Structures are given as C-alpha cells and as structure tokens.
PDB file of C-alpha atoms in Angstrom:
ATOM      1  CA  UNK A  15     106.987  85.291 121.178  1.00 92.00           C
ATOM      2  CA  UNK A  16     107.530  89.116 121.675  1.00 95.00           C
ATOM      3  CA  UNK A  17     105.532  91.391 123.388  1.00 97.00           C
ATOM      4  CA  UNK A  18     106.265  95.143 122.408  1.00 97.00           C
ATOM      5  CA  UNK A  19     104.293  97.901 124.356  1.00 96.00           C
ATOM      6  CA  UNK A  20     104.415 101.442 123.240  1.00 97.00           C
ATOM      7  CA  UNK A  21     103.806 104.697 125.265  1.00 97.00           C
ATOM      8  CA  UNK A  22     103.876 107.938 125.213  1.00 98.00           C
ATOM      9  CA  UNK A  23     101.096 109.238 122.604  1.00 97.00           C
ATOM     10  CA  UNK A  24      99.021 112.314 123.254  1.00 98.00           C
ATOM     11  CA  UNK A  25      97.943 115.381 122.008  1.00 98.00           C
ATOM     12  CA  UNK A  26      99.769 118.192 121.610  1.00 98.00           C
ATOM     13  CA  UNK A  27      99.784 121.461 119.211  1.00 98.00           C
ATOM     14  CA  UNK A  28     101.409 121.787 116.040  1.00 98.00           C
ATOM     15  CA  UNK A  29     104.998 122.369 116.611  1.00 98.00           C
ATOM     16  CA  UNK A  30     105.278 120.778 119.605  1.00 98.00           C
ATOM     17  CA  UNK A  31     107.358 118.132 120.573  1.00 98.00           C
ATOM     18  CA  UNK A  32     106.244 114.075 121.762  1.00 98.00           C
ATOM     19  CA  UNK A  33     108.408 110.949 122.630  1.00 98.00           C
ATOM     20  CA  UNK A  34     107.024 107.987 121.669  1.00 98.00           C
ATOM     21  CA  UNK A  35     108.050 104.674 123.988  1.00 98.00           C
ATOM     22  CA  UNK A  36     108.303 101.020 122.752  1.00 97.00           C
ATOM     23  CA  UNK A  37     109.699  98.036 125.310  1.00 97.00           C
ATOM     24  CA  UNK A  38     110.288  95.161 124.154  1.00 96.00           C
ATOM     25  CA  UNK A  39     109.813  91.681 126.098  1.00 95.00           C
ATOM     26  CA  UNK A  40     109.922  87.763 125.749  1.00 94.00           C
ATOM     27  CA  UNK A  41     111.974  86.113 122.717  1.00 92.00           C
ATOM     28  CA  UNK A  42     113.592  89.059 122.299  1.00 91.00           C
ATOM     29  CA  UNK A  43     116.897  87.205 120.579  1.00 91.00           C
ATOM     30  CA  UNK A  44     115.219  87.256 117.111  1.00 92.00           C
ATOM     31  CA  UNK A  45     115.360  90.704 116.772  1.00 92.00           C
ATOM     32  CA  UNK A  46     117.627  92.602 114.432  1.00 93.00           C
ATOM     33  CA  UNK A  47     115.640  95.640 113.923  1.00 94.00           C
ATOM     34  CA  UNK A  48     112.789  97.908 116.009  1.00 95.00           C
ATOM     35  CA  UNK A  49     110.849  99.951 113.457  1.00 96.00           C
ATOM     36  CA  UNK A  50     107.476 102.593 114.120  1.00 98.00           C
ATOM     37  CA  UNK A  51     104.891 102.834 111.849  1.00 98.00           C
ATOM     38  CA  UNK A  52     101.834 104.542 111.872  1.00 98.00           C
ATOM     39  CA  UNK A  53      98.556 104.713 110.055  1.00 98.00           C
ATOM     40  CA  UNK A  54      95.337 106.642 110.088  1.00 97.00           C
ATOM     41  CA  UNK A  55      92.185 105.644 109.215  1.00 94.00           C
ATOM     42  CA  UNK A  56      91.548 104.481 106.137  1.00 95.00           C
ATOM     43  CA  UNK A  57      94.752 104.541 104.898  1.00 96.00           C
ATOM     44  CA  UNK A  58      97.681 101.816 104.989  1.00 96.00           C
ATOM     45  CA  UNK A  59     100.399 101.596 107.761  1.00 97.00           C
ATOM     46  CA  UNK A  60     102.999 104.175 106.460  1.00 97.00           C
ATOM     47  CA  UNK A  61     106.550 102.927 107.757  1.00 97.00           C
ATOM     48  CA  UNK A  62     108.596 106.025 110.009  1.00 97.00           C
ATOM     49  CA  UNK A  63     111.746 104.730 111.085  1.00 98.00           C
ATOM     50  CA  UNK A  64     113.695 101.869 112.307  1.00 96.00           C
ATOM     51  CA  UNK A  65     116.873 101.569 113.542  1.00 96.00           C
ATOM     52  CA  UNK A  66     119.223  98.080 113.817  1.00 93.00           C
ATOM     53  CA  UNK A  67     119.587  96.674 117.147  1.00 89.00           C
ATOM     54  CA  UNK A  68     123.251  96.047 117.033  1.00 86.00           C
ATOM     55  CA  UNK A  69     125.262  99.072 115.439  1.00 79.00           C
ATOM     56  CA  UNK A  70     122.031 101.652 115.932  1.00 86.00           C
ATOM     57  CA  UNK A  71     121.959 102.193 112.115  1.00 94.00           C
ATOM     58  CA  UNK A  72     118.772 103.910 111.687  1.00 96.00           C
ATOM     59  CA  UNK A  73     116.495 104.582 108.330  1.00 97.00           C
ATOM     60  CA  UNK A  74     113.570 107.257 108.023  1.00 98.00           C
ATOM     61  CA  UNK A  75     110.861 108.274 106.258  1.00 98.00           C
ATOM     62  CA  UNK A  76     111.254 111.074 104.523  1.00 97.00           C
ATOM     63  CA  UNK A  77     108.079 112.646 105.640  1.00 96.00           C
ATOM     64  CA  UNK A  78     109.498 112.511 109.101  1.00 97.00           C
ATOM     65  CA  UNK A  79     113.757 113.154 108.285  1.00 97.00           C
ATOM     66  CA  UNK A  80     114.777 116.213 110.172  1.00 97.00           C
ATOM     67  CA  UNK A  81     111.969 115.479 112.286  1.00 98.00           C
ATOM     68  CA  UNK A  82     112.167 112.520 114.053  1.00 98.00           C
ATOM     69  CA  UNK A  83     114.604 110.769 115.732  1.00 98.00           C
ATOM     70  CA  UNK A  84     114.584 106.980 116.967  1.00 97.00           C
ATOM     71  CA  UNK A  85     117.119 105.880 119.203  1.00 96.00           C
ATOM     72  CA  UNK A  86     117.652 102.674 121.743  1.00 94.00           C
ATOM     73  CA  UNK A  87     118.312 103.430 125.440  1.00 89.00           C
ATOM     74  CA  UNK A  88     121.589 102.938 126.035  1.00 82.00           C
ATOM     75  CA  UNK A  89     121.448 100.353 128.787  1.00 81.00           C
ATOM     76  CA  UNK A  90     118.107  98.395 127.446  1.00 79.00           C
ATOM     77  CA  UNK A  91     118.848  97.966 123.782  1.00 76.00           C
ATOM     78  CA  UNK A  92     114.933  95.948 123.886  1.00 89.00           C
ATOM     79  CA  UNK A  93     113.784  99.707 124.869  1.00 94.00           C
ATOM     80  CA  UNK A  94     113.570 102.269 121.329  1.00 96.00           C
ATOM     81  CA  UNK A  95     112.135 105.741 121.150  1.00 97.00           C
ATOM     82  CA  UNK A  96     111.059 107.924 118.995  1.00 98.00           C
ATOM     83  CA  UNK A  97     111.270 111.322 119.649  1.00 98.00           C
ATOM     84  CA  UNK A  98     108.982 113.644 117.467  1.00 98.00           C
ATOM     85  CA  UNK A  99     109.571 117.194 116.724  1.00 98.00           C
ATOM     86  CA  UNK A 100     107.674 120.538 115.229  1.00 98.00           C
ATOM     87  CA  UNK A 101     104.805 118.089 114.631  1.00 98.00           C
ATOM     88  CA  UNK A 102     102.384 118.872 112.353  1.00 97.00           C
ATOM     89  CA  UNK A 103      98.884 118.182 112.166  1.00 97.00           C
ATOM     90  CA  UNK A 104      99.150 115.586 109.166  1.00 97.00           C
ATOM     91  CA  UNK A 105     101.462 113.486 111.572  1.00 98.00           C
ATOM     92  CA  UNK A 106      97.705 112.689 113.307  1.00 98.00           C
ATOM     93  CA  UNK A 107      98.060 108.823 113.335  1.00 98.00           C
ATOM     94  CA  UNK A 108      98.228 105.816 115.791  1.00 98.00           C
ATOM     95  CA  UNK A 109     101.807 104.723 115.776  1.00 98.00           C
ATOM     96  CA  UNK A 110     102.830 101.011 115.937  1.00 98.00           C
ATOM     97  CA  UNK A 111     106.161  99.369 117.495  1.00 97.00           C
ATOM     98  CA  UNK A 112     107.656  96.415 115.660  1.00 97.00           C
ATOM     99  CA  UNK A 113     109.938  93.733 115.190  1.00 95.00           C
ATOM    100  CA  UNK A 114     112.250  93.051 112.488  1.00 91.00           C
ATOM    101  CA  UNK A 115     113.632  89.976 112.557  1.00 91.00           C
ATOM    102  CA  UNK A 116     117.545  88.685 112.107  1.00 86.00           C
ATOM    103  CA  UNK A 117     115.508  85.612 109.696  1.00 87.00           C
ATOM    104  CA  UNK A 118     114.044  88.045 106.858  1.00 83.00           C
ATOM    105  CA  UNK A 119     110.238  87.052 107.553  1.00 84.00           C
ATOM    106  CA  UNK A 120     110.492  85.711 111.052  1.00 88.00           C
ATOM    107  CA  UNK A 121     110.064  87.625 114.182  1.00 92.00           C
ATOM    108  CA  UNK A 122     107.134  89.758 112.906  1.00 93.00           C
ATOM    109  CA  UNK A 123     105.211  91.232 116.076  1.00 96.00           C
ATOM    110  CA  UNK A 124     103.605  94.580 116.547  1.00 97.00           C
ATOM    111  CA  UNK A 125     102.333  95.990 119.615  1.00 97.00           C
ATOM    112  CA  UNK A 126      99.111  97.329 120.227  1.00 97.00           C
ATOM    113  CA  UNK A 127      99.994 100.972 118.974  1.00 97.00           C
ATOM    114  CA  UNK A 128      99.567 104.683 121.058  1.00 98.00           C
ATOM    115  CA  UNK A 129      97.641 107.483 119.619  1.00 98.00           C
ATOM    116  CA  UNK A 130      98.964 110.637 118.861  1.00 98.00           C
ATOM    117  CA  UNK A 131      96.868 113.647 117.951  1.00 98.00           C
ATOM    118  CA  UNK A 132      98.248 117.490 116.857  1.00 98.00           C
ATOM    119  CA  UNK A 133      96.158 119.921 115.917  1.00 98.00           C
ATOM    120  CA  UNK A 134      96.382 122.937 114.208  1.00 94.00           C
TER     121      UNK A 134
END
C-alpha cells in the first residue's frame, strides 16, 4: 500500500502563482512514476503532468505546458511538486496525486486531492 497526501491548494487570483505538494509513504518501491490530475465537477479527471521517478523525465498537458512545472525534491524522490504559474480561472479544479506503477496496472493509488480555486 501507498499513501500519497497532497498540499498546498488555495485560492488565489488569476495570474498568480500556487505550489501544489504530494508525499508519498508506505510501499513506495512500486513506483515508477508520480503524476497530478485534476477534475472539476462534472467532468472526468483530466491528467496534468507526471514525471518518472528515476531519470525525472516529465510529460504535460498541454493545457498546462509553459505553465506548470512538476519536479521531485531532490533529497526525497517520494516527495513531487507541482508548481503552477499565471493561473487562470479555468485551472479551478481539485487536483489529485498518483502513482504509476513500474508493473503497467499495479501500484494504482491516489490521494485524497487539494482544492485549488482562481478567480477572475
């Protein structure tokens, strides 16, 4: 089991700047990818980024390229951020932490997501 727990989510006005928290914990040996998602209402989870925890190759959205960045701390590779600039209001969402794991399929755990709000 993995427990992820994200922080950092608030409100802010459009074109500011948040960074988004995610720590890892547990069986954390399956991993071989952290990846943020994030979903409003109604709508499906929208996948923003994820980046490989061995190497730091990272993918994004392109909604969010130029944007956002997602990086691991340096000396806690379980520990990823995501650090979101000049957001706009249509990045309103919760965001989700999870796991990809190094067995396509396996290690599949999200935590329990932080809101982030940015109005207009």
């Amino acid at each position: 089991q993995v427990q992820l727990v994200e922080s950092g989510g608030g409100s802010v006005q459009a074109g500011g700047s948040l960074r988004l928290s995610c720590v890892a914990s547990g069986s954390t040996g399956c991993i071989h990818d952290m990846r943020w998602f994030r979903q409003v209402p109604g709508k499906q989870r929208e996948f923003i980024a994820n980046i490989e925890a061995s190497g730091g190759l990272t993918n994004y959205a392109d909604s969010v390229k130029g944007r956002f960045i997602i990086s691991q701390d340096d000396n806690a590779k379980n520990t990823v951020y995501l650090q979101m600039n000049n957001l706009k209001p249509e990045d309103t969402a919760m965001y989700y932490c999870k796991t990809g794991g190094v067995v396509p399929g396996a290690c599949n755990y999200w935590g329990q997501g932080t809101q982030v709000t940015v109005s207009s």
